[in-house]
Amino acid sequence: MSWPWLVLLVLAAALAVGVEMPRLERRYGAAARRDRERQRRKKQLRVVTPDDESEEFIRSVQKDLDSLPTIEERDRKT
């Protein structure tokens, strides 16, 4: 094999890699990695239905609501 054919072979390989780069980036790039991690996290989520609410959850929400700061009526007029 002579050197011009080797140069053409290398150029053809470089062209193929250049053309396929966007597709490879979508599949193996940083954005694809982020998407895979996001999908993995989403699999662990679950929807809480009203039947799932326990007394403990209700007490916790009530405690959080009670600890919120409030404004007295006389403070609003100032």
PDB file of N, CA and C in Angstrom:
ATOM      1  N   MET A   1       0.851  -1.166   0.000  1.00  0.00           N
ATOM      2  CA  MET A   1       0.000   0.000   0.000  1.00  0.00           C
ATOM      3  C   MET A   1       0.898   1.230   0.000  1.00  0.00           C
ATOM      4  N   SER A   2       0.660   2.136  -0.913  1.00  0.00           N
ATOM      5  CA  SER A   2       1.503   3.322  -1.015  1.00  0.00           C
ATOM      6  C   SER A   2       0.972   4.434  -0.115  1.00  0.00           C
ATOM      7  N   TRP A   3       1.783   5.448   0.093  1.00  0.00           N
ATOM      8  CA  TRP A   3       1.429   6.510   1.024  1.00  0.00           C
ATOM      9  C   TRP A   3       0.217   7.319   0.599  1.00  0.00           C
ATOM     10  N   PRO A   4      -0.069   7.563  -0.704  1.00  0.00           N
ATOM     11  CA  PRO A   4      -1.300   8.313  -1.027  1.00  0.00           C
ATOM     12  C   PRO A   4      -2.561   7.568  -0.584  1.00  0.00           C
ATOM     13  N   TRP A   5      -2.530   6.229  -0.688  1.00  0.00           N
ATOM     14  CA  TRP A   5      -3.700   5.461  -0.263  1.00  0.00           C
ATOM     15  C   TRP A   5      -3.852   5.517   1.258  1.00  0.00           C
ATOM     16  N   LEU A   6      -2.756   5.524   1.971  1.00  0.00           N
ATOM     17  CA  LEU A   6      -2.811   5.653   3.426  1.00  0.00           C
ATOM     18  C   LEU A   6      -3.388   7.010   3.828  1.00  0.00           C
ATOM     19  N   VAL A   7      -2.974   8.063   3.127  1.00  0.00           N
ATOM     20  CA  VAL A   7      -3.493   9.408   3.410  1.00  0.00           C
ATOM     21  C   VAL A   7      -4.996   9.443   3.145  1.00  0.00           C
ATOM     22  N   LEU A   8      -5.437   8.862   2.047  1.00  0.00           N
ATOM     23  CA  LEU A   8      -6.873   8.818   1.744  1.00  0.00           C
ATOM     24  C   LEU A   8      -7.643   8.018   2.796  1.00  0.00           C
ATOM     25  N   LEU A   9      -7.060   6.914   3.249  1.00  0.00           N
ATOM     26  CA  LEU A   9      -7.700   6.105   4.283  1.00  0.00           C
ATOM     27  C   LEU A   9      -7.836   6.892   5.586  1.00  0.00           C
ATOM     28  N   VAL A  10      -6.800   7.592   5.982  1.00  0.00           N
ATOM     29  CA  VAL A  10      -6.844   8.410   7.202  1.00  0.00           C
ATOM     30  C   VAL A  10      -7.859   9.534   7.041  1.00  0.00           C
ATOM     31  N   LEU A  11      -7.895  10.187   5.892  1.00  0.00           N
ATOM     32  CA  LEU A  11      -8.867  11.260   5.654  1.00  0.00           C
ATOM     33  C   LEU A  11     -10.297  10.725   5.671  1.00  0.00           C
ATOM     34  N   ALA A  12     -10.512   9.556   5.118  1.00  0.00           N
ATOM     35  CA  ALA A  12     -11.852   8.952   5.132  1.00  0.00           C
ATOM     36  C   ALA A  12     -12.274   8.627   6.558  1.00  0.00           C
ATOM     37  N   ALA A  13     -11.349   8.103   7.353  1.00  0.00           N
ATOM     38  CA  ALA A  13     -11.670   7.800   8.754  1.00  0.00           C
ATOM     39  C   ALA A  13     -11.981   9.086   9.520  1.00  0.00           C
ATOM     40  N   ALA A  14     -11.201  10.129   9.292  1.00  0.00           N
ATOM     41  CA  ALA A  14     -11.443  11.413   9.962  1.00  0.00           C
ATOM     42  C   ALA A  14     -12.797  11.992   9.535  1.00  0.00           C
ATOM     43  N   LEU A  15     -13.136  11.869   8.279  1.00  0.00           N
ATOM     44  CA  LEU A  15     -14.427  12.351   7.789  1.00  0.00           C
ATOM     45  C   LEU A  15     -15.575  11.577   8.438  1.00  0.00           C
ATOM     46  N   ALA A  16     -15.441  10.260   8.542  1.00  0.00           N
ATOM     47  CA  ALA A  16     -16.489   9.446   9.164  1.00  0.00           C
ATOM     48  C   ALA A  16     -16.675   9.825  10.631  1.00  0.00           C
ATOM     49  N   VAL A  17     -15.585  10.026  11.341  1.00  0.00           N
ATOM     50  CA  VAL A  17     -15.681  10.428  12.752  1.00  0.00           C
ATOM     51  C   VAL A  17     -16.306  11.812  12.861  1.00  0.00           C
ATOM     52  N   GLY A  18     -15.926  12.714  12.005  1.00  0.00           N
ATOM     53  CA  GLY A  18     -16.476  14.072  12.025  1.00  0.00           C
ATOM     54  C   GLY A  18     -17.970  14.102  11.753  1.00  0.00           C
ATOM     55  N   VAL A  19     -18.413  13.287  10.826  1.00  0.00           N
ATOM     56  CA  VAL A  19     -19.833  13.240  10.480  1.00  0.00           C
ATOM     57  C   VAL A  19     -20.647  12.606  11.613  1.00  0.00           C
ATOM     58  N   GLU A  20     -20.110  11.593  12.236  1.00  0.00           N
ATOM     59  CA  GLU A  20     -20.834  10.877  13.292  1.00  0.00           C
ATOM     60  C   GLU A  20     -20.702  11.525  14.664  1.00  0.00           C
ATOM     61  N   MET A  21     -19.897  12.562  14.816  1.00  0.00           N
ATOM     62  CA  MET A  21     -19.649  13.170  16.121  1.00  0.00           C
ATOM     63  C   MET A  21     -20.928  13.668  16.811  1.00  0.00           C
ATOM     64  N   PRO A  22     -21.839  14.367  16.140  1.00  0.00           N
ATOM     65  CA  PRO A  22     -23.051  14.811  16.843  1.00  0.00           C
ATOM     66  C   PRO A  22     -23.873  13.646  17.406  1.00  0.00           C
ATOM     67  N   ARG A  23     -23.969  12.579  16.644  1.00  0.00           N
ATOM     68  CA  ARG A  23     -24.723  11.408  17.111  1.00  0.00           C
ATOM     69  C   ARG A  23     -24.020  10.755  18.299  1.00  0.00           C
ATOM     70  N   LEU A  24     -22.706  10.680  18.245  1.00  0.00           N
ATOM     71  CA  LEU A  24     -21.948  10.104  19.354  1.00  0.00           C
ATOM     72  C   LEU A  24     -22.059  10.984  20.600  1.00  0.00           C
ATOM     73  N   GLU A  25     -22.043  12.301  20.429  1.00  0.00           N
ATOM     74  CA  GLU A  25     -22.192  13.220  21.562  1.00  0.00           C
ATOM     75  C   GLU A  25     -23.545  13.049  22.223  1.00  0.00           C
ATOM     76  N   ARG A  26     -24.602  12.897  21.418  1.00  0.00           N
ATOM     77  CA  ARG A  26     -25.940  12.701  21.990  1.00  0.00           C
ATOM     78  C   ARG A  26     -25.997  11.422  22.812  1.00  0.00           C
ATOM     79  N   ARG A  27     -25.277  10.413  22.365  1.00  0.00           N
ATOM     80  CA  ARG A  27     -25.355   9.124  23.037  1.00  0.00           C
ATOM     81  C   ARG A  27     -24.379   8.986  24.207  1.00  0.00           C
ATOM     82  N   TYR A  28     -23.179   9.545  24.076  1.00  0.00           N
ATOM     83  CA  TYR A  28     -22.132   9.327  25.070  1.00  0.00           C
ATOM     84  C   TYR A  28     -21.607  10.608  25.713  1.00  0.00           C
ATOM     85  N   GLY A  29     -22.091  11.763  25.324  1.00  0.00           N
ATOM     86  CA  GLY A  29     -21.551  13.022  25.816  1.00  0.00           C
ATOM     87  C   GLY A  29     -22.036  13.392  27.211  1.00  0.00           C
ATOM     88  N   ALA A  30     -21.688  14.594  27.631  1.00  0.00           N
ATOM     89  CA  ALA A  30     -22.030  15.070  28.972  1.00  0.00           C
ATOM     90  C   ALA A  30     -23.540  15.224  29.145  1.00  0.00           C
ATOM     91  N   ALA A  31     -24.221  15.705  28.121  1.00  0.00           N
ATOM     92  CA  ALA A  31     -25.680  15.862  28.220  1.00  0.00           C
ATOM     93  C   ALA A  31     -26.366  14.509  28.368  1.00  0.00           C
ATOM     94  N   ALA A  32     -25.868  13.512  27.669  1.00  0.00           N
ATOM     95  CA  ALA A  32     -26.442  12.168  27.777  1.00  0.00           C
ATOM     96  C   ALA A  32     -26.218  11.605  29.182  1.00  0.00           C
ATOM     97  N   ARG A  33     -25.059  11.876  29.751  1.00  0.00           N
ATOM     98  CA  ARG A  33     -24.773  11.403  31.100  1.00  0.00           C
ATOM     99  C   ARG A  33     -25.724  12.053  32.102  1.00  0.00           C
ATOM    100  N   ARG A  34     -25.953  13.361  31.939  1.00  0.00           N
ATOM    101  CA  ARG A  34     -26.898  14.076  32.811  1.00  0.00           C
ATOM    102  C   ARG A  34     -28.301  13.499  32.683  1.00  0.00           C
ATOM    103  N   ASP A  35     -28.708  13.224  31.454  1.00  0.00           N
ATOM    104  CA  ASP A  35     -30.043  12.663  31.232  1.00  0.00           C
ATOM    105  C   ASP A  35     -30.184  11.279  31.862  1.00  0.00           C
ATOM    106  N   ARG A  36     -29.149  10.460  31.748  1.00  0.00           N
ATOM    107  CA  ARG A  36     -29.204   9.132  32.366  1.00  0.00           C
ATOM    108  C   ARG A  36     -29.288   9.236  33.883  1.00  0.00           C
ATOM    109  N   GLU A  37     -28.523  10.151  34.475  1.00  0.00           N
ATOM    110  CA  GLU A  37     -28.586  10.343  35.928  1.00  0.00           C
ATOM    111  C   GLU A  37     -29.964  10.842  36.346  1.00  0.00           C
ATOM    112  N   ARG A  38     -30.535  11.736  35.561  1.00  0.00           N
ATOM    113  CA  ARG A  38     -31.868  12.265  35.870  1.00  0.00           C
ATOM    114  C   ARG A  38     -32.918  11.164  35.798  1.00  0.00           C
ATOM    115  N   GLN A  39     -32.833  10.335  34.776  1.00  0.00           N
ATOM    116  CA  GLN A  39     -33.775   9.222  34.654  1.00  0.00           C
ATOM    117  C   GLN A  39     -33.637   8.259  35.828  1.00  0.00           C
ATOM    118  N   ARG A  40     -32.404   8.029  36.259  1.00  0.00           N
ATOM    119  CA  ARG A  40     -32.177   7.138  37.399  1.00  0.00           C
ATOM    120  C   ARG A  40     -32.797   7.718  38.670  1.00  0.00           C
ATOM    121  N   ARG A  41     -32.659   9.043  38.869  1.00  0.00           N
ATOM    122  CA  ARG A  41     -33.268   9.685  40.040  1.00  0.00           C
ATOM    123  C   ARG A  41     -34.787   9.668  39.951  1.00  0.00           C
ATOM    124  N   LYS A  42     -35.329   9.866  38.752  1.00  0.00           N
ATOM    125  CA  LYS A  42     -36.783   9.889  38.593  1.00  0.00           C
ATOM    126  C   LYS A  42     -37.410   8.534  38.880  1.00  0.00           C
ATOM    127  N   LYS A  43     -36.675   7.450  38.642  1.00  0.00           N
ATOM    128  CA  LYS A  43     -37.207   6.120  38.913  1.00  0.00           C
ATOM    129  C   LYS A  43     -37.463   5.918  40.403  1.00  0.00           C
ATOM    130  N   GLN A  44     -36.731   6.637  41.248  1.00  0.00           N
ATOM    131  CA  GLN A  44     -36.856   6.470  42.692  1.00  0.00           C
ATOM    132  C   GLN A  44     -38.006   7.286  43.274  1.00  0.00           C
ATOM    133  N   LEU A  45     -38.567   8.201  42.506  1.00  0.00           N
ATOM    134  CA  LEU A  45     -39.649   9.034  43.006  1.00  0.00           C
ATOM    135  C   LEU A  45     -40.961   8.260  43.012  1.00  0.00           C
ATOM    136  N   ARG A  46     -41.847   8.651  43.896  1.00  0.00           N
ATOM    137  CA  ARG A  46     -43.167   8.035  43.894  1.00  0.00           C
ATOM    138  C   ARG A  46     -44.200   9.116  44.192  1.00  0.00           C
ATOM    139  N   VAL A  47     -45.402   8.916  43.734  1.00  0.00           N
ATOM    140  CA  VAL A  47     -46.486   9.862  43.930  1.00  0.00           C
ATOM    141  C   VAL A  47     -47.173   9.521  45.249  1.00  0.00           C
ATOM    142  N   VAL A  48     -47.366  10.551  46.065  1.00  0.00           N
ATOM    143  CA  VAL A  48     -48.037  10.354  47.337  1.00  0.00           C
ATOM    144  C   VAL A  48     -49.510  10.664  47.126  1.00  0.00           C
ATOM    145  N   THR A  49     -50.335   9.673  47.343  1.00  0.00           N
ATOM    146  CA  THR A  49     -51.774   9.864  47.191  1.00  0.00           C
ATOM    147  C   THR A  49     -52.372  10.205  48.548  1.00  0.00           C
ATOM    148  N   PRO A  50     -53.583  10.749  48.577  1.00  0.00           N
ATOM    149  CA  PRO A  50     -54.206  11.074  49.864  1.00  0.00           C
ATOM    150  C   PRO A  50     -54.331   9.867  50.789  1.00  0.00           C
ATOM    151  N   ASP A  51     -54.423   8.670  50.250  1.00  0.00           N
ATOM    152  CA  ASP A  51     -54.502   7.477  51.083  1.00  0.00           C
ATOM    153  C   ASP A  51     -53.201   7.224  51.829  1.00  0.00           C
ATOM    154  N   ASP A  52     -52.080   7.718  51.254  1.00  0.00           N
ATOM    155  CA  ASP A  52     -50.773   7.485  51.859  1.00  0.00           C
ATOM    156  C   ASP A  52     -50.490   8.426  53.033  1.00  0.00           C
ATOM    157  N   GLU A  53     -51.296   9.460  53.193  1.00  0.00           N
ATOM    158  CA  GLU A  53     -51.034  10.423  54.256  1.00  0.00           C
ATOM    159  C   GLU A  53     -51.282   9.768  55.611  1.00  0.00           C
ATOM    160  N   SER A  54     -50.294   9.813  56.432  1.00  0.00           N
ATOM    161  CA  SER A  54     -50.436   9.222  57.746  1.00  0.00           C
ATOM    162  C   SER A  54     -50.627  10.335  58.779  1.00  0.00           C
ATOM    163  N   GLU A  55     -50.965   9.935  59.967  1.00  0.00           N
ATOM    164  CA  GLU A  55     -51.124  10.902  61.050  1.00  0.00           C
ATOM    165  C   GLU A  55     -49.810  11.619  61.328  1.00  0.00           C
ATOM    166  N   GLU A  56     -48.714  10.900  61.202  1.00  0.00           N
ATOM    167  CA  GLU A  56     -47.411  11.506  61.445  1.00  0.00           C
ATOM    168  C   GLU A  56     -47.149  12.631  60.450  1.00  0.00           C
ATOM    169  N   PHE A  57     -47.480  12.395  59.181  1.00  0.00           N
ATOM    170  CA  PHE A  57     -47.292  13.421  58.160  1.00  0.00           C
ATOM    171  C   PHE A  57     -48.164  14.635  58.456  1.00  0.00           C
ATOM    172  N   ILE A  58     -49.396  14.403  58.827  1.00  0.00           N
ATOM    173  CA  ILE A  58     -50.310  15.504  59.121  1.00  0.00           C
ATOM    174  C   ILE A  58     -49.799  16.305  60.314  1.00  0.00           C
ATOM    175  N   ARG A  59     -49.329  15.619  61.351  1.00  0.00           N
ATOM    176  CA  ARG A  59     -48.773  16.325  62.512  1.00  0.00           C
ATOM    177  C   ARG A  59     -47.536  17.124  62.125  1.00  0.00           C
ATOM    178  N   SER A  60     -46.708  16.570  61.253  1.00  0.00           N
ATOM    179  CA  SER A  60     -45.495  17.272  60.824  1.00  0.00           C
ATOM    180  C   SER A  60     -45.846  18.548  60.067  1.00  0.00           C
ATOM    181  N   VAL A  61     -46.824  18.460  59.183  1.00  0.00           N
ATOM    182  CA  VAL A  61     -47.244  19.650  58.434  1.00  0.00           C
ATOM    183  C   VAL A  61     -47.849  20.681  59.379  1.00  0.00           C
ATOM    184  N   GLN A  62     -48.650  20.246  60.316  1.00  0.00           N
ATOM    185  CA  GLN A  62     -49.258  21.163  61.264  1.00  0.00           C
ATOM    186  C   GLN A  62     -48.189  21.859  62.110  1.00  0.00           C
ATOM    187  N   LYS A  63     -47.183  21.108  62.521  1.00  0.00           N
ATOM    188  CA  LYS A  63     -46.088  21.693  63.304  1.00  0.00           C
ATOM    189  C   LYS A  63     -45.345  22.743  62.477  1.00  0.00           C
ATOM    190  N   ASP A  64     -45.089  22.448  61.191  1.00  0.00           N
ATOM    191  CA  ASP A  64     -44.414  23.406  60.321  1.00  0.00           C
ATOM    192  C   ASP A  64     -45.257  24.657  60.138  1.00  0.00           C
ATOM    193  N   LEU A  65     -46.558  24.493  59.978  1.00  0.00           N
ATOM    194  CA  LEU A  65     -47.432  25.649  59.809  1.00  0.00           C
ATOM    195  C   LEU A  65     -47.475  26.485  61.084  1.00  0.00           C
ATOM    196  N   ASP A  66     -47.473  25.843  62.231  1.00  0.00           N
ATOM    197  CA  ASP A  66     -47.491  26.571  63.495  1.00  0.00           C
ATOM    198  C   ASP A  66     -46.203  27.340  63.734  1.00  0.00           C
ATOM    199  N   SER A  67     -45.099  26.850  63.194  1.00  0.00           N
ATOM    200  CA  SER A  67     -43.817  27.521  63.431  1.00  0.00           C
ATOM    201  C   SER A  67     -43.553  28.665  62.451  1.00  0.00           C
ATOM    202  N   LEU A  68     -44.416  28.865  61.472  1.00  0.00           N
ATOM    203  CA  LEU A  68     -44.231  29.971  60.540  1.00  0.00           C
ATOM    204  C   LEU A  68     -44.466  31.297  61.251  1.00  0.00           C
ATOM    205  N   PRO A  69     -43.672  32.319  60.894  1.00  0.00           N
ATOM    206  CA  PRO A  69     -43.898  33.625  61.525  1.00  0.00           C
ATOM    207  C   PRO A  69     -45.216  34.230  61.027  1.00  0.00           C
ATOM    208  N   THR A  70     -45.885  34.911  61.909  1.00  0.00           N
ATOM    209  CA  THR A  70     -47.145  35.547  61.548  1.00  0.00           C
ATOM    210  C   THR A  70     -47.053  37.039  61.791  1.00  0.00           C
ATOM    211  N   ILE A  71     -47.960  37.774  61.185  1.00  0.00           N
ATOM    212  CA  ILE A  71     -48.013  39.226  61.341  1.00  0.00           C
ATOM    213  C   ILE A  71     -49.257  39.557  62.149  1.00  0.00           C
ATOM    214  N   GLU A  72     -49.055  40.309  63.197  1.00  0.00           N
ATOM    215  CA  GLU A  72     -50.196  40.742  64.002  1.00  0.00           C
ATOM    216  C   GLU A  72     -50.973  41.798  63.218  1.00  0.00           C
ATOM    217  N   GLU A  73     -52.251  41.941  63.493  1.00  0.00           N
ATOM    218  CA  GLU A  73     -53.108  42.899  62.784  1.00  0.00           C
ATOM    219  C   GLU A  73     -52.572  44.327  62.929  1.00  0.00           C
ATOM    220  N   ARG A  74     -52.104  44.689  64.106  1.00  0.00           N
ATOM    221  CA  ARG A  74     -51.616  46.055  64.319  1.00  0.00           C
ATOM    222  C   ARG A  74     -50.320  46.309  63.552  1.00  0.00           C
ATOM    223  N   ASP A  75     -49.542  45.249  63.268  1.00  0.00           N
ATOM    224  CA  ASP A  75     -48.286  45.421  62.511  1.00  0.00           C
ATOM    225  C   ASP A  75     -48.538  45.731  61.060  1.00  0.00           C
ATOM    226  N   ARG A  76     -49.642  45.319  60.508  1.00  0.00           N
ATOM    227  CA  ARG A  76     -49.930  45.566  59.088  1.00  0.00           C
ATOM    228  C   ARG A  76     -50.249  47.029  58.819  1.00  0.00           C
ATOM    229  N   LYS A  77     -50.794  47.733  59.796  1.00  0.00           N
ATOM    230  CA  LYS A  77     -51.190  49.125  59.583  1.00  0.00           C
ATOM    231  C   LYS A  77     -49.999  50.064  59.574  1.00  0.00           C
ATOM    232  N   THR A  78     -48.895  49.654  60.052  1.00  0.00           N
ATOM    233  CA  THR A  78     -47.739  50.535  60.167  1.00  0.00           C
ATOM    234  C   THR A  78     -47.005  50.699  58.883  1.00  0.00           C
TER     235      THR A  78
END
